[in-house]
Coordinates of C-alpha atoms in Angstrom, one line a residue:
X1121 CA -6.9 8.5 -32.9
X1122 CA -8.7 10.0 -29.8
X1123 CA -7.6 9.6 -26.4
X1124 CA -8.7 5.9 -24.9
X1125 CA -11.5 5.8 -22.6
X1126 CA -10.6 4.0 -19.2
X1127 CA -12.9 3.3 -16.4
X1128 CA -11.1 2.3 -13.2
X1129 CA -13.8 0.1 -10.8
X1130 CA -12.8 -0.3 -7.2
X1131 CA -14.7 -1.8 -4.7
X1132 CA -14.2 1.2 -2.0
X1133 CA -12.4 4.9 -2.0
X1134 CA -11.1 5.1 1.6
X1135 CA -8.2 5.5 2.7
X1136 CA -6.4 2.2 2.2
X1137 CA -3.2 1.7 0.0
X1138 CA -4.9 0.3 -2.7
X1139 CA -7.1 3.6 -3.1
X1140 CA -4.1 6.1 -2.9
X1141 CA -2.1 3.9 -5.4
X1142 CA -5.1 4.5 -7.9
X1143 CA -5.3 8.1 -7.1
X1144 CA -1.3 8.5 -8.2
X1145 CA -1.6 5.9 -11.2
X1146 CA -4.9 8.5 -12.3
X1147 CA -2.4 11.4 -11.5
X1148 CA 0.5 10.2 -13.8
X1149 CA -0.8 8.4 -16.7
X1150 CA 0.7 9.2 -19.6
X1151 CA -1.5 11.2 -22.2
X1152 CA -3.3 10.7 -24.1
X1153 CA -5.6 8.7 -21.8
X1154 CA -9.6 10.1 -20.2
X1155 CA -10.1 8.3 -17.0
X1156 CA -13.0 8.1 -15.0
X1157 CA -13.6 6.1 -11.5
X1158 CA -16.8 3.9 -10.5
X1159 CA -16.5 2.6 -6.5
X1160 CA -18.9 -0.2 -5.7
X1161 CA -19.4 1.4 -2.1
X1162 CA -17.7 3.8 0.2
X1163 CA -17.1 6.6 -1.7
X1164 CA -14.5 7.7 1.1
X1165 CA -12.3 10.5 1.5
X1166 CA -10.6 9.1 -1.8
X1167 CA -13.2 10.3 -3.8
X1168 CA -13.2 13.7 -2.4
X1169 CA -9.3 13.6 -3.7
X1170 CA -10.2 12.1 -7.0
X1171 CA -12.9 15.0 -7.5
X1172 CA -9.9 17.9 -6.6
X1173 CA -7.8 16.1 -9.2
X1174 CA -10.6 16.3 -12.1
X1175 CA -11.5 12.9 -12.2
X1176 CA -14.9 12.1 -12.3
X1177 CA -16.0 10.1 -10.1
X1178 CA -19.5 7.7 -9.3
X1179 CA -20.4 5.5 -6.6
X1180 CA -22.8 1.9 -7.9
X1181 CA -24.6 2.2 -4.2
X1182 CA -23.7 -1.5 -4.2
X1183 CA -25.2 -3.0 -0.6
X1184 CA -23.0 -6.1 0.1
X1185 CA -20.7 -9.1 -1.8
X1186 CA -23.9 -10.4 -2.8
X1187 CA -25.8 -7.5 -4.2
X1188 CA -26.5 -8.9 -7.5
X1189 CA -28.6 -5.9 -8.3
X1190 CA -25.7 -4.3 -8.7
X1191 CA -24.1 -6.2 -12.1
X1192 CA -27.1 -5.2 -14.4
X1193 CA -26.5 -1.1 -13.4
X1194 CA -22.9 -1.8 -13.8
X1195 CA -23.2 -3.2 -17.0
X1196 CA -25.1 -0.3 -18.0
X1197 CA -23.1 2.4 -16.4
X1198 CA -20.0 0.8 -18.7
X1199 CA -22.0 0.7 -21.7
X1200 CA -23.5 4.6 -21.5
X1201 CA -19.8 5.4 -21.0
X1202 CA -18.6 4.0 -24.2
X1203 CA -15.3 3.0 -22.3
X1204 CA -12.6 1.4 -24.2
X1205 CA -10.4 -0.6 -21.3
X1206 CA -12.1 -1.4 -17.9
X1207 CA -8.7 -1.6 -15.5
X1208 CA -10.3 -3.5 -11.7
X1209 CA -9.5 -3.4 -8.6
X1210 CA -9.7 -5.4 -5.2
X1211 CA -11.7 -8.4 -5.1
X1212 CA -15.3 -7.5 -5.9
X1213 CA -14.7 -5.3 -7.9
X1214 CA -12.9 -7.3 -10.3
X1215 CA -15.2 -10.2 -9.8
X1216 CA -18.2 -7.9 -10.5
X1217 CA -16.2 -5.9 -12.9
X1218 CA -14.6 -8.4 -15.1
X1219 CA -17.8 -10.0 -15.8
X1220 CA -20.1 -6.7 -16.2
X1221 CA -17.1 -5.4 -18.9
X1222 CA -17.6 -8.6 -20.5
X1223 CA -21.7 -8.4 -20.6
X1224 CA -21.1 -4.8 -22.0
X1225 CA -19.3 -5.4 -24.8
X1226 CA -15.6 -4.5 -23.4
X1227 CA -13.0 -6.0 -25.1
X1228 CA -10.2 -5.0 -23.3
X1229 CA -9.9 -5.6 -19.0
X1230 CA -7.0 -5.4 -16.9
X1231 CA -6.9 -6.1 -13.0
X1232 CA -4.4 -5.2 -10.3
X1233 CA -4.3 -7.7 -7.6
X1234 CA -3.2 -5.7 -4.9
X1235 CA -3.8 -7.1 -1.8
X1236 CA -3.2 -11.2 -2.0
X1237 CA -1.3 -12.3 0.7
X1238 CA 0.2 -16.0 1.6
X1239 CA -3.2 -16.7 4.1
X1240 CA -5.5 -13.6 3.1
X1241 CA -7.3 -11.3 0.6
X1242 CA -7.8 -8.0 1.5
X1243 CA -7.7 -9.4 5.1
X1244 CA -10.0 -11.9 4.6
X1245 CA -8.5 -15.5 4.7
X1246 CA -8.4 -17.2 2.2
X1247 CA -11.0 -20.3 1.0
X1248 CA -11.9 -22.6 -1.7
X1249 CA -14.9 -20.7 -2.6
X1250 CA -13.0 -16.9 -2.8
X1251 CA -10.0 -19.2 -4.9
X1252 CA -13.0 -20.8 -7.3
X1253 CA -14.8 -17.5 -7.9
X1254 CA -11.5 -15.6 -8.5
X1255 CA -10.3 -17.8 -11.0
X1256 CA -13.6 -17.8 -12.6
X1257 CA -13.8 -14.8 -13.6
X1258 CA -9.8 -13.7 -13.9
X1259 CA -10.5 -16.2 -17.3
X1260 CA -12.9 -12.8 -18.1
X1261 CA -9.9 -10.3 -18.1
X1262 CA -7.3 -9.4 -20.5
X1263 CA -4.0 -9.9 -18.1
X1264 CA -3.9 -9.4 -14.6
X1265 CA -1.5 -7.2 -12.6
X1266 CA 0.7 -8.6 -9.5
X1267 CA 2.1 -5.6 -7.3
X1268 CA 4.7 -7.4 -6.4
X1269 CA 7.2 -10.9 -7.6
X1270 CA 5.4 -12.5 -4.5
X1271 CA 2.0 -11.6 -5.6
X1272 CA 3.2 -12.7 -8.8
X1273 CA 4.6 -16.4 -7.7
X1274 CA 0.9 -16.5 -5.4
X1275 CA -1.4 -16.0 -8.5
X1276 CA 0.4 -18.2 -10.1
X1277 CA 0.0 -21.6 -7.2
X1278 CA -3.6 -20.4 -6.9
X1279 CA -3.5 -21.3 -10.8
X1280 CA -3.7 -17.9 -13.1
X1281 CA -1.8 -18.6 -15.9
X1282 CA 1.9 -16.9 -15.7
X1283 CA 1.2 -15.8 -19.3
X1284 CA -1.8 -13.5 -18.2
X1285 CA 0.1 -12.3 -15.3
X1286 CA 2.0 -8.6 -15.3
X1287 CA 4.2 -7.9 -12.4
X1288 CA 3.4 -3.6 -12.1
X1289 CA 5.4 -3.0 -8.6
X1290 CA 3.5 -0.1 -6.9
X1291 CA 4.9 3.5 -7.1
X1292 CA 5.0 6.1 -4.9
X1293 CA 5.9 10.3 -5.8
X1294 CA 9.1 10.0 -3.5
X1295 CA 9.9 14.1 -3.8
X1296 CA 7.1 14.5 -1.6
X1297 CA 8.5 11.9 1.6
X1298 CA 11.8 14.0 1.7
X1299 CA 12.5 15.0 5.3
X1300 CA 11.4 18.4 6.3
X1301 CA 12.5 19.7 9.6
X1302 CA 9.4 22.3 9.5
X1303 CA 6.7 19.8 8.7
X1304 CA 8.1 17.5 11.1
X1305 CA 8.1 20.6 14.4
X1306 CA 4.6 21.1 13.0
X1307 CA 3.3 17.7 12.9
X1308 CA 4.4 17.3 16.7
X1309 CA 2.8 20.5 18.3
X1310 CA -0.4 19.4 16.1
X1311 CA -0.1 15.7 18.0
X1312 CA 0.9 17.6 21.4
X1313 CA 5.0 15.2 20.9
X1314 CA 7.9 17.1 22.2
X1315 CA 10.4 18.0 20.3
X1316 CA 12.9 15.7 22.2
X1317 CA 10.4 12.7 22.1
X1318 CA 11.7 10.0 20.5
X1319 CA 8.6 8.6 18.1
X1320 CA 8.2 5.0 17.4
X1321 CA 5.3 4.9 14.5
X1322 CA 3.3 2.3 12.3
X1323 CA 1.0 2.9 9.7
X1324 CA -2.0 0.8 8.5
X1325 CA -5.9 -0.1 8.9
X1326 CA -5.9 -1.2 12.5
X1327 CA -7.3 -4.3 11.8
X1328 CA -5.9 -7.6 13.0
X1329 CA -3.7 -8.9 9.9
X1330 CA -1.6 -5.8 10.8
X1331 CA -0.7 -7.2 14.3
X1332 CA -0.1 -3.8 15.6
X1333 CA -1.0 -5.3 18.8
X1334 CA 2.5 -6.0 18.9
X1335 CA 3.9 -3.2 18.5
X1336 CA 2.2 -1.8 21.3
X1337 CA 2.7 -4.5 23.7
X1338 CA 6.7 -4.2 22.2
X1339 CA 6.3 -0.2 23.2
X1340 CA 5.3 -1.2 26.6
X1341 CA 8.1 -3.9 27.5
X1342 CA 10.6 -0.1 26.9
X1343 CA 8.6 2.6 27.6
X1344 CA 9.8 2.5 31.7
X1345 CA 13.2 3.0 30.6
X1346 CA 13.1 5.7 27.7
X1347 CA 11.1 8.3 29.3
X1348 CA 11.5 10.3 25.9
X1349 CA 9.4 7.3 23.9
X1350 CA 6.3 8.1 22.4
X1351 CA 4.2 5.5 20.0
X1352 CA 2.6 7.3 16.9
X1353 CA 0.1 5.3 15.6
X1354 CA -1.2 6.2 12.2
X1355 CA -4.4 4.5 10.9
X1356 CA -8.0 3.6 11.3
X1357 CA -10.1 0.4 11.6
X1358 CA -12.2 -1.7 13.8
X1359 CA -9.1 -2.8 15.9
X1360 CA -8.7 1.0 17.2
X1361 CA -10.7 0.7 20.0
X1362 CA -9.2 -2.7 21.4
X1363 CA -6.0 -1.5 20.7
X1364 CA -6.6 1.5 22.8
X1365 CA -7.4 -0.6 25.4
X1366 CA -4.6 -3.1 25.3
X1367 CA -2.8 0.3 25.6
X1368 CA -3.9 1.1 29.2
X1369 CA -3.8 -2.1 29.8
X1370 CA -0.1 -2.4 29.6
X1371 CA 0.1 1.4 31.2
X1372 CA 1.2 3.2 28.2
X1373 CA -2.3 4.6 26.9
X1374 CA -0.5 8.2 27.9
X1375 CA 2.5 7.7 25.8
X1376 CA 0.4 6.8 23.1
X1377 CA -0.9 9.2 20.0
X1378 CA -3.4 8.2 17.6
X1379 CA -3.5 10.3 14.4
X1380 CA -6.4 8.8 13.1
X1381 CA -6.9 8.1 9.2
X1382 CA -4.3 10.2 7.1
X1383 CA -5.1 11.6 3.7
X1384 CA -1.9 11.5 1.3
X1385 CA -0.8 14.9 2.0
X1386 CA -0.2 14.6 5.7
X1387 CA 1.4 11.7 5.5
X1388 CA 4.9 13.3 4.9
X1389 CA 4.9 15.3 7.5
X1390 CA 3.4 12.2 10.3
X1391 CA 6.2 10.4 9.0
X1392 CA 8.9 13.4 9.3
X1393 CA 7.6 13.5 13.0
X1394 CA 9.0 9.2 13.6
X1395 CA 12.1 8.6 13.9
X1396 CA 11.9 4.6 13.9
X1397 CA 9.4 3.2 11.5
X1398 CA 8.1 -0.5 12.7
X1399 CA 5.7 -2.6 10.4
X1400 CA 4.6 -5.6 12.3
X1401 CA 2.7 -7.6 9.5
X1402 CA 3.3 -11.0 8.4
X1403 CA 1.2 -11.0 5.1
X1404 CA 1.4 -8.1 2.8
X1405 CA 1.0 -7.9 -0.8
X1406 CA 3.6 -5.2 -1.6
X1407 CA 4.2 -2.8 1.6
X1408 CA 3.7 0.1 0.3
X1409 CA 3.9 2.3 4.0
X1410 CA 7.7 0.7 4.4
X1411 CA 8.5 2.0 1.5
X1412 CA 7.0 5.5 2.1
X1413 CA 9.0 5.4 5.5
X1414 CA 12.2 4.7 3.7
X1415 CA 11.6 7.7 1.0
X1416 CA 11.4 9.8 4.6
X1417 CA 14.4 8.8 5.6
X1418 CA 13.5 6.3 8.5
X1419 CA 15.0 3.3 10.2
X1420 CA 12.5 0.8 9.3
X1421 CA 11.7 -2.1 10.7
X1422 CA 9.5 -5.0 9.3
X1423 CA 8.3 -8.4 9.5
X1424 CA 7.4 -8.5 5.5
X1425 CA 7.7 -6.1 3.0
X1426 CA 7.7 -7.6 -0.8
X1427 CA 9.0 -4.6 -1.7
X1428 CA 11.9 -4.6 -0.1
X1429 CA 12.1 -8.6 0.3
X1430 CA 12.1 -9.0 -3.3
X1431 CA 15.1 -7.2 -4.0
X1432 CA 18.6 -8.2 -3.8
X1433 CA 20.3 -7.4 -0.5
X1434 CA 21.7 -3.9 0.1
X1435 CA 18.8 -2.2 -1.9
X1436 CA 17.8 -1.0 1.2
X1437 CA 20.0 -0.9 4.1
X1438 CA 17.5 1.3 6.1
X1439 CA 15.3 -1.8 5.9
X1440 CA 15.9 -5.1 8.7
X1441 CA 13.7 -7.7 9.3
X1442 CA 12.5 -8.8 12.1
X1443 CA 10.6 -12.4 12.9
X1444 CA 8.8 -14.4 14.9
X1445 CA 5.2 -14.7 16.4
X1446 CA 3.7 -14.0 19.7
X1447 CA 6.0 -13.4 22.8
X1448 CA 9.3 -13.6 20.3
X1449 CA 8.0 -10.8 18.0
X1450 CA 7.3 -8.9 20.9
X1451 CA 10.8 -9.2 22.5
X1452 CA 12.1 -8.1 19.2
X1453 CA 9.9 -5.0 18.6
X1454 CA 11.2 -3.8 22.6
X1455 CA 15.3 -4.9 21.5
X1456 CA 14.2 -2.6 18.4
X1457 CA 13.0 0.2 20.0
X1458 CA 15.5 0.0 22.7
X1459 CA 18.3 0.3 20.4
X1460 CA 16.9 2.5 18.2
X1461 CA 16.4 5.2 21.1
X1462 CA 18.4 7.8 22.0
X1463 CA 18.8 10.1 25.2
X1464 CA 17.0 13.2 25.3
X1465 CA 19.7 15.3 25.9
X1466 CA 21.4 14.5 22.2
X1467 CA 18.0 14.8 20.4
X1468 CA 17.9 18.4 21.5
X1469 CA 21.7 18.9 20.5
X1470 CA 21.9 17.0 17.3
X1471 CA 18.5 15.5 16.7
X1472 CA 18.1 12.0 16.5
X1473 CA 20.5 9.5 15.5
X1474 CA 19.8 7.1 12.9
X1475 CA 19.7 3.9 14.1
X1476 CA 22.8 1.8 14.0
X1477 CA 22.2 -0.6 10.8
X1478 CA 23.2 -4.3 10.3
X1479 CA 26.5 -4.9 7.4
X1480 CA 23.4 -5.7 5.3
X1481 CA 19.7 -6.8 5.2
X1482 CA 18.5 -9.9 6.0
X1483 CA 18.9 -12.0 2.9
X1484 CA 16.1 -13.6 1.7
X1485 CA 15.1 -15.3 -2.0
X1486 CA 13.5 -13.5 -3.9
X1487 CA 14.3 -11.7 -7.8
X1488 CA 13.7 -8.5 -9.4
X1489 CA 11.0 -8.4 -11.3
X1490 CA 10.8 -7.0 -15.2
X1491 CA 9.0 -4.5 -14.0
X1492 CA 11.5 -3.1 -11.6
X1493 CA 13.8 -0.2 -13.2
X1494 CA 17.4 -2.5 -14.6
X1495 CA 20.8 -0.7 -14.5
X1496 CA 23.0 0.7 -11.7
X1497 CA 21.1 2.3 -9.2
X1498 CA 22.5 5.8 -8.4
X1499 CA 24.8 6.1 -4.9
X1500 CA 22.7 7.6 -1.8
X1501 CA 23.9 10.6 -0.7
X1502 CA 26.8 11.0 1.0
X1503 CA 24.7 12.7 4.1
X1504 CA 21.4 12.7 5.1
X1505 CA 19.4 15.6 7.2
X1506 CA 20.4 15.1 10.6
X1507 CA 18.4 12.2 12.8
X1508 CA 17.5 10.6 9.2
X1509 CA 19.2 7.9 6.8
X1510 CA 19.6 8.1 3.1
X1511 CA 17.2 7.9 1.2
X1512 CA 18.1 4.3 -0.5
X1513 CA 17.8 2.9 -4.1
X1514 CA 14.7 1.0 -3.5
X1515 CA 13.1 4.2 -3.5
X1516 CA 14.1 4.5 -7.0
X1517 CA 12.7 2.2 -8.1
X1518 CA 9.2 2.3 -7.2
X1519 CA 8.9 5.4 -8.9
X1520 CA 5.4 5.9 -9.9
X1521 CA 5.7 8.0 -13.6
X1522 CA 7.5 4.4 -14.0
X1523 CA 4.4 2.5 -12.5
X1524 CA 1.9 4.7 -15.0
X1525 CA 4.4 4.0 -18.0
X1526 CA 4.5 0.7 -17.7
X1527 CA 0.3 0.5 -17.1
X1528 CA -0.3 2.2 -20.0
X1529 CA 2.1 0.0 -22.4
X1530 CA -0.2 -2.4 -20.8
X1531 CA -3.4 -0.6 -21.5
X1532 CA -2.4 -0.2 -25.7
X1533 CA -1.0 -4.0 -25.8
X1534 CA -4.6 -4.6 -24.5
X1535 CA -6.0 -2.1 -27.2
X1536 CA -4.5 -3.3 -29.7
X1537 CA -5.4 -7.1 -29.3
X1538 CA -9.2 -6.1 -29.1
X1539 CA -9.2 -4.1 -32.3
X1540 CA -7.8 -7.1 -34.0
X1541 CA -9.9 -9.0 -32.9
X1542 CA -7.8 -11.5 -30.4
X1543 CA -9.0 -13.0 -27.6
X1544 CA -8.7 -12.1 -24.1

């Protein structure tokens, strides 16, 4: 039997986490499986990526949400390709590609739902119109894929069927997050940081659902009294230019580094140059940048984080949340900070210290998902590079050779069905 052909549709190939998680799933799919990549629009740096990997890749050249132009070349893009499985992702493209698979003859579709959050779709809220259409055309797919349990449990209240939903936690390559005291010295004379600074960092799209307004504002209530601080922002987005304004507003625009967009391989070393890792969203999908932070070895700090939330406590000691909205979240991100920094003089000794953790996580409901590796998790290690924590189990678990295992026995359930004729 030859190799299946898969065509992976995505509305855009920048540089969000949705785009890198296809990149890795492309990267460690089991064989034998030929995959190609069709983005609807902004064929980003993503692409470029894709291309190096030997993936080919196509942009549709679609113009907006309601180019409907755009379904009749899709549908024949996906019938000159001969494709076996379509496999969506993000929210036009699985409207658009879900139904185009359909008109071209495409028995077997899959979707991953990666960005559904409590109040917001890909950082758009959330209406009766978006709910109607997804549902509409989720009834065109084979099974759909939650990222996380609580993407899972939301599909399910907007009304998917649980039987055509497949919890597929993210993955990340881990090896490549381990601390590295040279990329970290390099990282910081590339961003002009000290080596005794003490980094507070957050990464994202600076757009507003990621509230790293807060963070800076948090930043600012400290900075007077830890002259070593320095805030490491790592992103892009139309908040950047507000945010570097709310900056010198509250007088720490000099204390501040932007690092602009990251590619996946300088994100190790940005995150080797932090040593406290602070997430300030209250609507995520999976987290996927927390759990990066923990594979680094960093003190994290979150207001969500599925990924972490939906485990049972002590999977991730490194991990603590932290709540509230407003003035309260901002008085926590400063306490943070503030305990998390350390005096100069012992960063140039010994490096920085870890941060001192709670007996445990903050416990919150939540189960492990099928999808999630079962069994005893191996111990951390005993001792950690100096200035970083353990790297914990939850890392282990969002392995991604185990993500691309488990797609695939997804992709040949779905196979199979279509060649005998079952419905989707």
């Amino acid at each position: 039997m030859s190799a299946p052909r898969v065509l992976h549709l995505i509305t855009g190939l920048g540089t969000g986490g949705a785009e890198h998680q296809l990149r890795l799933l492309i990267k460690h799919m089991p064989a034998p499986v030929v995959s190609e990549v069709v983005t609807l629009t902004n064929p980003g740096p993503v692409t470029d990526a894709l291309r190096a990997d030997g993936v080919p890749v196509s942009c549709l050249g679609m113009r907006g949400n309601r180019d409907l132009a755009a379904l009749p070349r899709l549908v024949r893009l996906i019938r000159r390709g001969r494709y076996d499985l379509v496999h969506t992702h993000l929210y036009r493209a699985c409207v658009y590609g879900r139904l185009a698979a359909r008109l071209a003859g495409v028995r077997a579709v899959v979707a991953t739902e990666h960005s559904l959050g409590e109040g917001q779709i890909e950082g758009r809220p959330l209406t009766a119109g978006a709910r109607a259409l997804y549902l509409a055309s989720e009834r065109l797919g084979g099974a759909t894929i939650a990222v996380s349990d609580s993407v899972a449990r939301r599909l399910a209240d907007w009304g998917v069927r649980p039987s055509r939903i497949r919890v597929v936690a993210n993955g990340i390559d881990a090896g490549r997050f381990a601390f590295d005291p040279a990329a970290r010295a390099a990282e910081r004379s590339r961003l002009g940081l000290a080596p005794d600074a003490h980094v507070v960092g957050g990464v994202g799209r600076l757009v507003p659902g990621k509230r790293f307004d807060a963070l800076v504002r948090g930043f600012a209530e400290v900075a007077g009294e830890l002259p070593a601080a320095r805030l490491l922002l790592v992103g892009d987005g139309p908040e950047r230019e507000r945010l570097r304004l709310l900056a010198e507003d509250c007088g720490v625009a000099d204390r501040t580094v932007w690092a602009g967009a990251a590619g996946a391989d300088r994100l190790p070393g940005l995150l080797a140059a932090m040593d406290l890792f602070v997430s300030p969203s209250e609507d995520e999908a999976f987290g996927l940048a927390v759990v990066e932070a923990l594979a680094a070895g960093l003190p994290v700090r979150q207001v969500t984080c599925p990924a972490v939330d939906d485990l049972p406590p002590g999977e991730a000691p490194g991990a603590r949340r932290i709540g509230g909205t407003g003035v309260s979240l901002v008085a926590e991100i400063a306490t943070e900070i503030a305990t998390a920094a350390v005096p100069a003089s012992v960063v140039r000794e010994e490096g920085p210290r870890p941060v001192a953790v709670a007996a445990g996580p903050v416990r919150v409901s939540g189960s492990v998902s099928d999808s999630v590796p079962v069994g005893p998790a191996p111990a951390p290690p005993s001792s950690a590079p100096a200035g970083r924590l353990p790297v914990p189990p939850a890392v282990r678990r969002y392995d991604i050779a185990h993500t691309a295992r488990q797609v695939k026995a997804l992709y040949d359930t779905l196979l199979d069905e279509a060649s005998h004729g079952c419905p989707g």
